[in-house]
Coordinates of C-alpha atoms in Angstrom, one line a residue:
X1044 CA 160.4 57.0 103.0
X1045 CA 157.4 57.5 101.1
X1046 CA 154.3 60.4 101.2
X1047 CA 151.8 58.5 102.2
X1048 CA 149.1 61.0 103.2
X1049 CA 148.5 64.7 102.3
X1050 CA 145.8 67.6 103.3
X1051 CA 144.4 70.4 101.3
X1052 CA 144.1 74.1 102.2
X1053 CA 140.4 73.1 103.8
X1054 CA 141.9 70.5 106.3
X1055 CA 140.8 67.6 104.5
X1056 CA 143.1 64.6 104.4
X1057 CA 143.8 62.0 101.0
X1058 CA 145.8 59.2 100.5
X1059 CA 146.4 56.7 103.8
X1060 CA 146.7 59.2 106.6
X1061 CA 145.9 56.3 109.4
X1062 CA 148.5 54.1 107.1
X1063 CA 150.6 52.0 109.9
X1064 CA 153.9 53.7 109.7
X1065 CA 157.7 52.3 110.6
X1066 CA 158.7 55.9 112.7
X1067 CA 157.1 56.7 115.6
X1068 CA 156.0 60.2 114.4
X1069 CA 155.6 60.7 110.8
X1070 CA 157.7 63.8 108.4
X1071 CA 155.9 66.6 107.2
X1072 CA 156.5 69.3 104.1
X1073 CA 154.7 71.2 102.0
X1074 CA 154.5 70.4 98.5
X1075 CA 153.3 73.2 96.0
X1076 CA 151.6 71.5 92.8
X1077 CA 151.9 73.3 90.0
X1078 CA 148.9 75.0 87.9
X1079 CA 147.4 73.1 84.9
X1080 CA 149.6 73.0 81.7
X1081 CA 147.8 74.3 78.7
X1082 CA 146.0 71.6 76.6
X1083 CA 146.5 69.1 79.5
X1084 CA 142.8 68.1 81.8
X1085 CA 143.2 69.2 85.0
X1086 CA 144.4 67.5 87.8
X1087 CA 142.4 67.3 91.0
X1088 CA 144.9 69.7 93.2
X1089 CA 146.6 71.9 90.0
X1090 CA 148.4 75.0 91.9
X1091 CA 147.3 74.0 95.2
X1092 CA 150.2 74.1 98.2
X1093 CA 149.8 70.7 100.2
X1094 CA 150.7 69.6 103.6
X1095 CA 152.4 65.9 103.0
X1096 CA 153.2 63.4 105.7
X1097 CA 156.2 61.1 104.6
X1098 CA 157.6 57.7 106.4
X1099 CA 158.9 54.4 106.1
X1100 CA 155.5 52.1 105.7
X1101 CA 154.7 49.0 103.7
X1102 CA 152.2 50.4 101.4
X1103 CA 152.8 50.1 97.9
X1104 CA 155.0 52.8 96.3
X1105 CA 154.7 54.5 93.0
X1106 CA 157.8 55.7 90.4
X1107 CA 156.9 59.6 90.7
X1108 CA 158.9 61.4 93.1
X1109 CA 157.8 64.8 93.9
X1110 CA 160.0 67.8 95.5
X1111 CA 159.3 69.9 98.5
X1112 CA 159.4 73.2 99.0
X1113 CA 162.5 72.3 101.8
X1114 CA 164.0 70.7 98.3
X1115 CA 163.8 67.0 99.6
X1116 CA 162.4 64.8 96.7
X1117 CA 160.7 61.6 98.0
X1118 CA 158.7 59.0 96.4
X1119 CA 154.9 58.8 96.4
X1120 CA 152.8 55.8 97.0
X1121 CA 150.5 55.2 93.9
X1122 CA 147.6 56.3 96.0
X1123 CA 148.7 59.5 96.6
X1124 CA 150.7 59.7 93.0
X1125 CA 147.1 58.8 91.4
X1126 CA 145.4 61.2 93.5
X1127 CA 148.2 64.2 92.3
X1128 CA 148.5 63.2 88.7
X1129 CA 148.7 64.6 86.0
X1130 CA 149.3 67.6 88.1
X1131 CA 153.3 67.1 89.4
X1132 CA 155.1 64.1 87.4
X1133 CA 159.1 64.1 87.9
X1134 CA 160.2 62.0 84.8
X1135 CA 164.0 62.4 84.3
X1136 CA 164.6 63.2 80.8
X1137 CA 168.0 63.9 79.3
X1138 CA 168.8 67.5 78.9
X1139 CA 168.3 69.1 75.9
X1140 CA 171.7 70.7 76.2
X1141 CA 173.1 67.3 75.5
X1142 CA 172.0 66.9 71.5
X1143 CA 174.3 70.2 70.9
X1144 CA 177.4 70.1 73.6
X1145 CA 179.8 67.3 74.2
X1146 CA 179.6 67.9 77.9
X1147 CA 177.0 68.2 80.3
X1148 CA 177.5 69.9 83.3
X1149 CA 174.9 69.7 86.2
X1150 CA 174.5 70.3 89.7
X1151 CA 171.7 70.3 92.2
X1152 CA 171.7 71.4 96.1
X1153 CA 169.8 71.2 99.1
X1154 CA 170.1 72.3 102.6
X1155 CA 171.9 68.9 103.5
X1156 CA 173.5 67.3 100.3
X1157 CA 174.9 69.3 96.3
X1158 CA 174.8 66.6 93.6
X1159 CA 176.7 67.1 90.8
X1160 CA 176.8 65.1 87.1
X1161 CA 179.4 65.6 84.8
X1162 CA 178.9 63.9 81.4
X1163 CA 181.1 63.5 78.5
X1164 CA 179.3 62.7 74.9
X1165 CA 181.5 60.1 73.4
X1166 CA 181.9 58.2 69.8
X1167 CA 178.4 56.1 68.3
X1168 CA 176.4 58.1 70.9
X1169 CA 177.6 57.0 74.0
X1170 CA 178.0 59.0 77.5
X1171 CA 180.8 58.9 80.2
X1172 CA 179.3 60.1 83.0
X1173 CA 180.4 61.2 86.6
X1174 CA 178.2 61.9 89.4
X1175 CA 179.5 63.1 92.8
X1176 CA 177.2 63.6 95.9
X1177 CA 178.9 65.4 99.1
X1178 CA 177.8 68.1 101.8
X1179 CA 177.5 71.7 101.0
X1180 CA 181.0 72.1 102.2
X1181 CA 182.8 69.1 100.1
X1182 CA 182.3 66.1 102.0
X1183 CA 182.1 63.3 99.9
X1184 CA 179.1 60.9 100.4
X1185 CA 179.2 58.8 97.1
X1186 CA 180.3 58.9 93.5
X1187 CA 179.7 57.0 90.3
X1188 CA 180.8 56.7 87.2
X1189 CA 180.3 54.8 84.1
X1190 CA 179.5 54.8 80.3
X1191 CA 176.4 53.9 78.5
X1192 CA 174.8 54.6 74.8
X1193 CA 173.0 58.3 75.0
X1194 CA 169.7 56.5 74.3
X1195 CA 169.6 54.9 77.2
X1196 CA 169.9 57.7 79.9
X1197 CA 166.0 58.2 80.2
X1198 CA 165.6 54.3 81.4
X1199 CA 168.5 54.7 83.3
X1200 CA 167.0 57.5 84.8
X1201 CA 163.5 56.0 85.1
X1202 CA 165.5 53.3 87.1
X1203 CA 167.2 54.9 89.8
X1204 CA 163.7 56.4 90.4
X1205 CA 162.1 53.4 91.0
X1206 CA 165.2 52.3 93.3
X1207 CA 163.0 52.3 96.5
X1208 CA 160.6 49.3 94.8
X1209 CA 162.8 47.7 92.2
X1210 CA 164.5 44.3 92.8
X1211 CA 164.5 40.6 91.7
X1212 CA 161.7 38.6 92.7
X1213 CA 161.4 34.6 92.6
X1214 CA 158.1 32.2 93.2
X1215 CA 158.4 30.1 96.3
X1216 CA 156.7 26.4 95.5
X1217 CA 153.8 25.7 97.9
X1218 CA 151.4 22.7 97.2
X1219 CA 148.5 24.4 98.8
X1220 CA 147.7 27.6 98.0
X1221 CA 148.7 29.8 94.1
X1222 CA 152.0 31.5 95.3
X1223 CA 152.7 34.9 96.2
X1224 CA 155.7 37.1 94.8
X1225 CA 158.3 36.7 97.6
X1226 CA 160.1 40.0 98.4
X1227 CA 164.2 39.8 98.0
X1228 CA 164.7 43.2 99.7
X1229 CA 163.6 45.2 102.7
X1230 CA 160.7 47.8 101.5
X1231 CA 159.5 46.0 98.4
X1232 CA 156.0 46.9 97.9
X1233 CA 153.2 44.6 98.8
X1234 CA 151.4 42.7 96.1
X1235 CA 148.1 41.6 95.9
X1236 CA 149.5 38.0 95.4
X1237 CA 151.6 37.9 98.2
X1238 CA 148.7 39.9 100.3
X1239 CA 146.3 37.2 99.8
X1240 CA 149.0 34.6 100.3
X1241 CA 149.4 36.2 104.2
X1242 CA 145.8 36.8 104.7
X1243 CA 144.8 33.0 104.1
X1244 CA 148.0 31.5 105.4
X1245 CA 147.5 33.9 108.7
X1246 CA 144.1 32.3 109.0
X1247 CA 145.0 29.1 108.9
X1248 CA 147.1 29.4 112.0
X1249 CA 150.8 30.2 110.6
X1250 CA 152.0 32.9 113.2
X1251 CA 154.1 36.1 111.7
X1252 CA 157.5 34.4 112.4
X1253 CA 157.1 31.8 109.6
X1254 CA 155.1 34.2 107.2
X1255 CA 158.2 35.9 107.5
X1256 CA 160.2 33.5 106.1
X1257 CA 158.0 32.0 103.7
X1258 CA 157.5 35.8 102.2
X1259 CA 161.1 36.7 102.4
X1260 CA 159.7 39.7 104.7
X1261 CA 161.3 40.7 108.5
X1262 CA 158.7 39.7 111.6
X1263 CA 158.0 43.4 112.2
X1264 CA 157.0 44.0 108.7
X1265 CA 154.3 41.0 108.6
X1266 CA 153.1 42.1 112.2
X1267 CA 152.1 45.8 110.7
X1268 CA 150.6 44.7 107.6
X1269 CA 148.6 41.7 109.6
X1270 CA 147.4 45.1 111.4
X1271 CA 146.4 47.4 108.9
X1272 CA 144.3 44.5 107.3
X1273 CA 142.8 44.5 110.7
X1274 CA 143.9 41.0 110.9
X1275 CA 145.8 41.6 114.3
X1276 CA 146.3 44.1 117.2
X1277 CA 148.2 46.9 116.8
X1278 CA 152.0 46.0 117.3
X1279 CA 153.1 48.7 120.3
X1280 CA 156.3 46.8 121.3
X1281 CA 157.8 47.7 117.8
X1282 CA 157.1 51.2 118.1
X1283 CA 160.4 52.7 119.0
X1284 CA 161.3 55.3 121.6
X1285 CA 161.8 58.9 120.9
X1286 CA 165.2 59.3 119.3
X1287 CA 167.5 61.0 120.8
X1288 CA 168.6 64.2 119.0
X1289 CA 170.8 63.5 116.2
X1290 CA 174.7 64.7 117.1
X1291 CA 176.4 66.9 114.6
X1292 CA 177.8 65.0 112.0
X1293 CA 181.7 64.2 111.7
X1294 CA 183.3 65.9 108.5
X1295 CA 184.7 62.8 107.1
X1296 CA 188.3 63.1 105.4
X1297 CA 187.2 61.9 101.9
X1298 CA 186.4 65.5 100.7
X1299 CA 187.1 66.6 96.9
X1300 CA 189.6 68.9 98.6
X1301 CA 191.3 65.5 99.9
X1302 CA 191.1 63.7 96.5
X1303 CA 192.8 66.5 95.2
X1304 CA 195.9 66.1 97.5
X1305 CA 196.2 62.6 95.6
X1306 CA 195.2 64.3 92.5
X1307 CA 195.4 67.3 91.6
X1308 CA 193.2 67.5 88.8
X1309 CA 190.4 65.1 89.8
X1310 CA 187.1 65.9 88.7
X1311 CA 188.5 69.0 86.4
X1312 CA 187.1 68.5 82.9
X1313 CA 189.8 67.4 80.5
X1314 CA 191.5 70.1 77.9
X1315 CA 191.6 69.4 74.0
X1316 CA 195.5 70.2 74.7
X1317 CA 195.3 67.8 77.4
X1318 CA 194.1 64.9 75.9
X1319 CA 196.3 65.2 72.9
X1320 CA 199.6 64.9 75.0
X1321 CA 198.1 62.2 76.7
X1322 CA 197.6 60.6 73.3
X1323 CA 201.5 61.4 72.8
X1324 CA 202.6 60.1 75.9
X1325 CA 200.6 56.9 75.7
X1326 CA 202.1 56.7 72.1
X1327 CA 205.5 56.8 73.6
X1328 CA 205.2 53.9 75.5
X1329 CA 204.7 55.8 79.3
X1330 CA 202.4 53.2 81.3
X1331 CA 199.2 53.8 83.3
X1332 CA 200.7 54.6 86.6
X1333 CA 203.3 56.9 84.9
X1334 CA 200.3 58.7 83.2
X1335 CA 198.1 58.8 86.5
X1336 CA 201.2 60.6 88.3
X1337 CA 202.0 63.0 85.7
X1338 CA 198.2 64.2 84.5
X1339 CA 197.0 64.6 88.8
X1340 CA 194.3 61.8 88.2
X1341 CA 193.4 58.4 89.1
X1342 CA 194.0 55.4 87.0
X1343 CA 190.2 54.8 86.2
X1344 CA 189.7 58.7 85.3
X1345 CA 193.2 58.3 82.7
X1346 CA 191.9 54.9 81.2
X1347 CA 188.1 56.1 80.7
X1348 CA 190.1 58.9 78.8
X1349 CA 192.3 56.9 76.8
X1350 CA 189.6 54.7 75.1
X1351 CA 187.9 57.9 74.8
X1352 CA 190.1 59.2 72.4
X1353 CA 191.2 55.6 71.0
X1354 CA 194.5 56.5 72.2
X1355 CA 197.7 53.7 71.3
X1356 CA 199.8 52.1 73.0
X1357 CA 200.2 49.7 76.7
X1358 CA 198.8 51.9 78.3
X1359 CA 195.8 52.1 75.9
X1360 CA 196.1 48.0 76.1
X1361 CA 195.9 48.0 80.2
X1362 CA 192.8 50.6 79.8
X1363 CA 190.8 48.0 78.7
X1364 CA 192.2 45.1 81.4
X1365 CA 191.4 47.9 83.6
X1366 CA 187.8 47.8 83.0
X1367 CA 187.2 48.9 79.5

């Protein structure tokens, strides 16, 4: 889903607003930029309140993502992006809390989804870190974890950002024509190689199904961007019906609530007091499972601790077998 189109308090329209679109009708926010920052040139639309239109479309999508006054965040293409910078950038940055805490403790909400991060600062400036995503009400809908060295967060961060355009690529051989970038994943943004490569392959009489396998692209997608180069008729058959409205969704049983009923203490920051019995236990020779049962956590959440706090003993020794 990307804005691809937006219109100012006059009624005038920027971006792609006659962009050929995935949805049969397009989303729509409002999007308040904010004003000039002191020092900085002005952007085009400082402190002006936007009407966006947002969608699944082929055009090329930039690493911004900007957040509406509904609280959805969605990605930009770099024509609109270009057209609203400097004014609104959303760079994730570390938080400055983390350079004098050893935790971090961060949550986020919107109407339909809370996220939640939960990071520990560990030895040689490294980061455990936890995050949850569930319903206002505690339905799970994902969770990761993992550890990585504190400098790194921003990248990481700049990463998951760019999720909607970032994958592998590879260079198909042709003995024709300079090859274009072949896209490994459905929504990759178009390139000017692999544009060209379509445009002069489509004129020499390859048809959309075979462009679609020599560009690693699905039919539909070559049969919308053949039609907003104006290279083909406009593809009604793939324009769906009206959906049907959406039924109320099903609270699914892997809530925090049910995690807890497994383990009691999931998710509950760890206590100096607690980590030094565990320390003691491990010491004494009490295995993983033993030490899962009797702290209320999962196996992965009792060997992250462990090497946390270079803790001795088999239980220590499976921690790292266990993914350490």
């Amino acid at each position: 889903m990307l804005i691809y189109a937006f219109r100012d308090s006059r009624g005038t329209w920027y971006g792609d607003p006659d962009a050929a679109i995935h949805d049969s009708q397009p989303g729509r926010g409002v999007l308040t930029l904010p004003p000039t920052a002191p020092g900085e040139d002005p952007g085009l639309f400082d402190g002006q309140r936007v009407e966006v239109l947002y969608a699944a479309c082929d055009l090329e999508a930039s690493q911004t993502s900007y957040r509406l006054e509904d609280g959805d965040s969605l990605v930009a293409t770099w024509h609109v992006h270009e057209l609203l910078s400097p004014a609104h950038q959303c760079v994730l940055t570390t938080p400055a809390i983390a350079r004098d805490a050893s935790a971090v403790r961060l949550e986020i909400s919107s109407s339909h989804r809370r996220y939640s991060l939960h990071a520990d600062l560990l030895a040689e400036g490294r980061a455990e870190i936890t995050v949850v995503v569930c319903t206002p009400d505690g339905v799970i809908h994902g969770e990761l974890t993992g550890e990585v060295d504190a400098c790194d967060l921003n990248e990481v961060g700049r990463l998951i950002a760019s999720v909607p355009i970032a994958s592998a690529v590879e260079t198909p051989p042709t003995a024709t024509s300079p090859a274009p970038i072949k896209a490994t994943r459905h929504g990759q943004a178009w390139t000017p190689e692999a544009i060209a490569y379509l445009e002069e392959h489509y004129r020499a009489g390859k048809g959309p199904e075979q462009l679609a396998e020599e560009l690693g692209r699905s039919e539909k997608s070559i049969r919308w961007k053949l039609h907003g180069l104006k290279l083909a008729p406009y593809p009604s058959d793939l324009v769906p019906d009206p959906r049907p409205a959406a039924e109320p969704e099903v609270p699914r049983v892997y809530t925090v609530e049910a995690k807890r009923r497994l383990h009691p203490h999931a998710y509950k920051p760890w206590e100096p007091e607690d980590e030094q019995r565990l320390a003691e236990r491990c010491a004494q020779g009490t295995s993983l499972s033993e030490l899962s049962q009797e702290f209320g956590r999962n196996e992965g959440a009792i060997a992250s601790r462990l090497l946390k706090i270079q803790a001795e003993g088999p239980a220590a020794d499976a921690a790292w077998e266990y993914g350490g």
